[in-house]
CSV table of C-alpha atoms in Angstrom, one decimal:
chain,number,residue,atom,x,y,z
M,1190,MET,CA,-12.4,19.5,-3.5
M,1191,PRO,CA,-13.8,16.4,-2.0
M,1192,ARG,CA,-11.8,14.4,0.5
M,1193,MET,CA,-10.8,11.0,-0.6
M,1194,GLN,CA,-10.2,7.6,0.9
M,1195,LEU,CA,-8.5,4.8,-1.0
M,1196,VAL,CA,-10.1,1.4,-0.3
M,1197,ILE,CA,-8.2,-1.9,-0.9
M,1198,ASP,CA,-10.1,-5.1,-0.7
M,1199,CYS,CA,-8.2,-7.8,1.3
M,1200,HIS,CA,-8.4,-10.9,3.5
M,1201,ASP,CA,-5.8,-9.9,6.1
M,1202,ALA,CA,-5.6,-6.2,7.1
M,1203,ALA,CA,-3.2,-7.1,9.9
M,1204,THR,CA,-0.7,-8.1,7.2
M,1205,LEU,CA,-1.3,-5.3,4.7
M,1206,VAL,CA,-1.4,-2.4,7.2
M,1207,PRO,CA,2.2,-2.7,8.2
M,1208,PHE,CA,3.3,-3.6,4.7
M,1209,TRP,CA,1.7,-0.5,3.1
M,1210,ALA,CA,2.8,1.7,6.0
M,1211,GLU,CA,6.4,0.8,5.0
M,1212,VAL,CA,5.7,1.2,1.3
M,1213,LEU,CA,4.1,4.6,1.6
M,1214,GLY,CA,5.6,6.1,4.8
M,1215,TYR,CA,2.1,6.1,6.3
M,1216,GLU,CA,1.0,5.4,9.9
M,1217,PRO,CA,-1.8,3.3,11.3
M,1218,SER,CA,-4.8,5.4,11.9
M,1219,PRO,CA,-5.8,5.7,15.5
M,1220,PRO,CA,-9.3,4.5,16.4
M,1221,PRO,CA,-12.1,7.1,16.6
M,1222,VAL,CA,-12.1,9.3,19.7
M,1223,GLY,CA,-13.5,7.5,22.7
M,1224,PHE,CA,-12.4,4.0,21.6
M,1225,GLU,CA,-9.3,2.2,22.6
M,1226,THR,CA,-9.2,0.0,19.5
M,1227,TRP,CA,-10.8,-0.3,16.1
M,1228,ASN,CA,-12.4,-3.5,17.2
M,1229,ALA,CA,-14.1,-1.7,20.0
M,1230,TRP,CA,-15.4,0.9,17.6
M,1231,TYR,CA,-16.6,-1.8,15.1
M,1232,VAL,CA,-18.5,-3.6,17.9
M,1233,SER,CA,-20.1,-0.3,18.9
M,1234,VAL,CA,-21.5,0.2,15.4
M,1235,GLY,CA,-23.0,-3.3,15.2
M,1236,VAL,CA,-20.3,-5.4,13.6
M,1237,SER,CA,-20.4,-8.8,15.3
M,1238,GLU,CA,-17.3,-10.2,16.9
M,1239,ASP,CA,-17.2,-13.2,14.6
M,1240,GLU,CA,-16.6,-10.8,11.7
M,1241,LEU,CA,-13.5,-9.2,13.4
M,1242,ASP,CA,-9.9,-10.3,13.6
M,1243,LEU,CA,-9.6,-10.6,17.3
M,1244,THR,CA,-5.9,-11.6,17.2
M,1245,GLY,CA,-5.1,-7.9,17.2
M,1246,ASP,CA,-6.8,-4.6,17.8
M,1247,GLY,CA,-8.5,-4.4,14.4
M,1248,THR,CA,-6.4,-1.7,12.9
M,1249,ASP,CA,-7.3,-1.7,9.2
M,1250,ARG,CA,-6.5,1.9,8.2
M,1251,LEU,CA,-3.6,4.1,7.3
M,1252,ILE,CA,-3.1,7.8,7.3
M,1253,ASP,CA,-0.5,10.1,5.7
M,1254,PRO,CA,1.3,11.7,8.6
M,1255,THR,CA,1.8,14.8,6.5
M,1256,GLY,CA,-1.9,15.1,5.8
M,1257,ALA,CA,-1.3,15.4,2.1
M,1258,GLY,CA,-2.2,11.9,0.9
M,1259,PRO,CA,-5.5,10.1,1.1
M,1260,SER,CA,-6.4,7.8,4.0
M,1261,ILE,CA,-6.5,4.1,3.2
M,1262,TRP,CA,-8.9,1.5,4.4
M,1263,PHE,CA,-8.2,-2.2,4.0
M,1264,GLN,CA,-11.7,-3.6,3.6
M,1265,PRO,CA,-12.1,-7.3,4.4
M,1266,VAL,CA,-13.9,-9.2,1.6
M,1267,PRO,CA,-14.5,-13.0,1.3
M,1268,GLU,CA,-13.4,-13.4,-2.3
M,1269,ASP,CA,-9.9,-13.8,-3.5
M,1270,LYS,CA,-8.3,-11.5,-6.0
M,1271,THR,CA,-8.4,-13.3,-9.3
M,1272,LEU,CA,-7.6,-10.8,-12.1
M,1273,LYS,CA,-5.2,-8.0,-12.8
M,1274,ASN,CA,-6.0,-4.7,-11.0
M,1275,ARG,CA,-7.8,-2.2,-13.1
M,1276,LEU,CA,-6.1,0.5,-11.0
M,1277,HIS,CA,-2.6,0.5,-9.5
M,1278,LEU,CA,-0.2,2.9,-7.9
M,1279,ASP,CA,3.0,4.2,-9.5
M,1280,LEU,CA,5.2,5.1,-6.6
M,1281,TYR,CA,8.0,7.6,-7.5
M,1282,VAL,CA,10.9,6.5,-5.2
M,1283,GLY,CA,13.7,7.5,-7.6
M,1284,ILE,CA,13.4,11.2,-6.7
M,1285,ASP,CA,15.4,13.6,-4.5
M,1286,GLU,CA,14.2,15.4,-1.4
M,1287,ALA,CA,12.6,18.1,-3.6
M,1288,GLY,CA,10.6,15.6,-5.6
M,1289,VAL,CA,12.8,15.9,-8.7
M,1290,ARG,CA,13.4,12.8,-10.7
M,1291,LEU,CA,17.0,11.5,-10.3
M,1292,PRO,CA,19.1,10.9,-13.4
M,1293,PHE,CA,18.7,7.3,-14.7
M,1294,ALA,CA,22.1,6.2,-13.5
M,1295,ASP,CA,21.3,7.3,-9.9
M,1296,ARG,CA,17.6,6.4,-10.0
M,1297,ARG,CA,18.0,2.8,-11.1
M,1298,PRO,CA,19.9,1.6,-8.0
M,1299,VAL,CA,17.5,3.5,-5.7
M,1300,VAL,CA,14.4,1.9,-7.3
M,1301,ARG,CA,16.1,-1.6,-7.2
M,1302,ALA,CA,17.1,-1.2,-3.5
M,1303,ARG,CA,13.5,-0.2,-2.6
M,1304,ALA,CA,12.1,-3.1,-4.5
M,1305,ASP,CA,14.4,-5.5,-2.8
M,1306,ARG,CA,13.4,-4.2,0.6
M,1307,LEU,CA,9.7,-4.6,-0.2
M,1308,ILE,CA,10.3,-8.1,-1.4
M,1309,GLU,CA,11.9,-8.9,2.0
M,1310,LEU,CA,8.7,-7.6,3.5
M,1311,GLY,CA,6.5,-9.9,1.4
M,1312,ALA,CA,6.1,-8.3,-2.0
M,1313,THR,CA,6.4,-10.4,-5.2
M,1314,GLU,CA,8.3,-9.1,-8.2
M,1315,ARG,CA,6.1,-9.2,-11.3
M,1316,ARG,CA,8.2,-7.5,-13.9
M,1317,VAL,CA,11.2,-5.1,-14.5
M,1318,ASP,CA,11.1,-2.5,-17.2
M,1319,ASP,CA,14.8,-1.7,-17.8
M,1320,ALA,CA,15.1,0.6,-20.8
M,1321,PRO,CA,18.2,2.8,-20.4
M,1322,GLU,CA,17.8,4.1,-24.0
M,1323,HIS,CA,14.5,5.6,-22.8
M,1324,GLU,CA,15.8,6.6,-19.3
M,1325,ARG,CA,13.2,4.2,-17.9
M,1326,TYR,CA,13.5,1.8,-15.0
M,1327,ALA,CA,10.5,0.5,-13.1
M,1328,VAL,CA,9.8,-2.6,-11.0
M,1329,GLY,CA,6.3,-4.0,-11.0
M,1330,LEU,CA,5.4,-5.6,-7.6
M,1331,ALA,CA,2.5,-7.2,-5.9
M,1332,ASP,CA,1.7,-6.9,-2.2
M,1333,PRO,CA,1.3,-10.0,0.0
M,1334,GLU,CA,-2.3,-10.4,-1.3
M,1335,GLY,CA,-1.5,-9.8,-5.0
M,1336,ASN,CA,-2.4,-6.1,-5.4
M,1337,GLU,CA,-0.1,-4.7,-8.1
M,1338,PHE,CA,1.9,-1.5,-7.8
M,1339,CYS,CA,5.0,-0.1,-9.5
M,1340,LEU,CA,8.2,1.6,-8.3
M,1341,VAL,CA,9.6,4.1,-10.7
């Protein structure tokens, strides 16, 4: 099976890295061996300093501390996001420690609480799908740059 990296276009990796680390339970990726910062590595491979965010260390990647999920790179791009994502993440937060979906009455407040926490961190609520008759509760959110994802 091929290894995979998820790439998210962005303007400000310094904002999105800590946001998505909180969303996913990921950690910032350390720079390559032999480099103290990501910016130092980027300069070593020919990226000019005027292309780098020198207000920090250039951390623009996340890793799953368990090793199970894909790494994520927040790739700087000049253009703004203008349309709805063609791909988004559904994050299953309404589950127990074994990964089993909670009953609707228990799942709904867990999903809502997680959505509220992410809104405090800069997410924007886009929609709520509240259909108890179908045992469905989901909150559609966007990250600080508008990339959509859902909590279910």
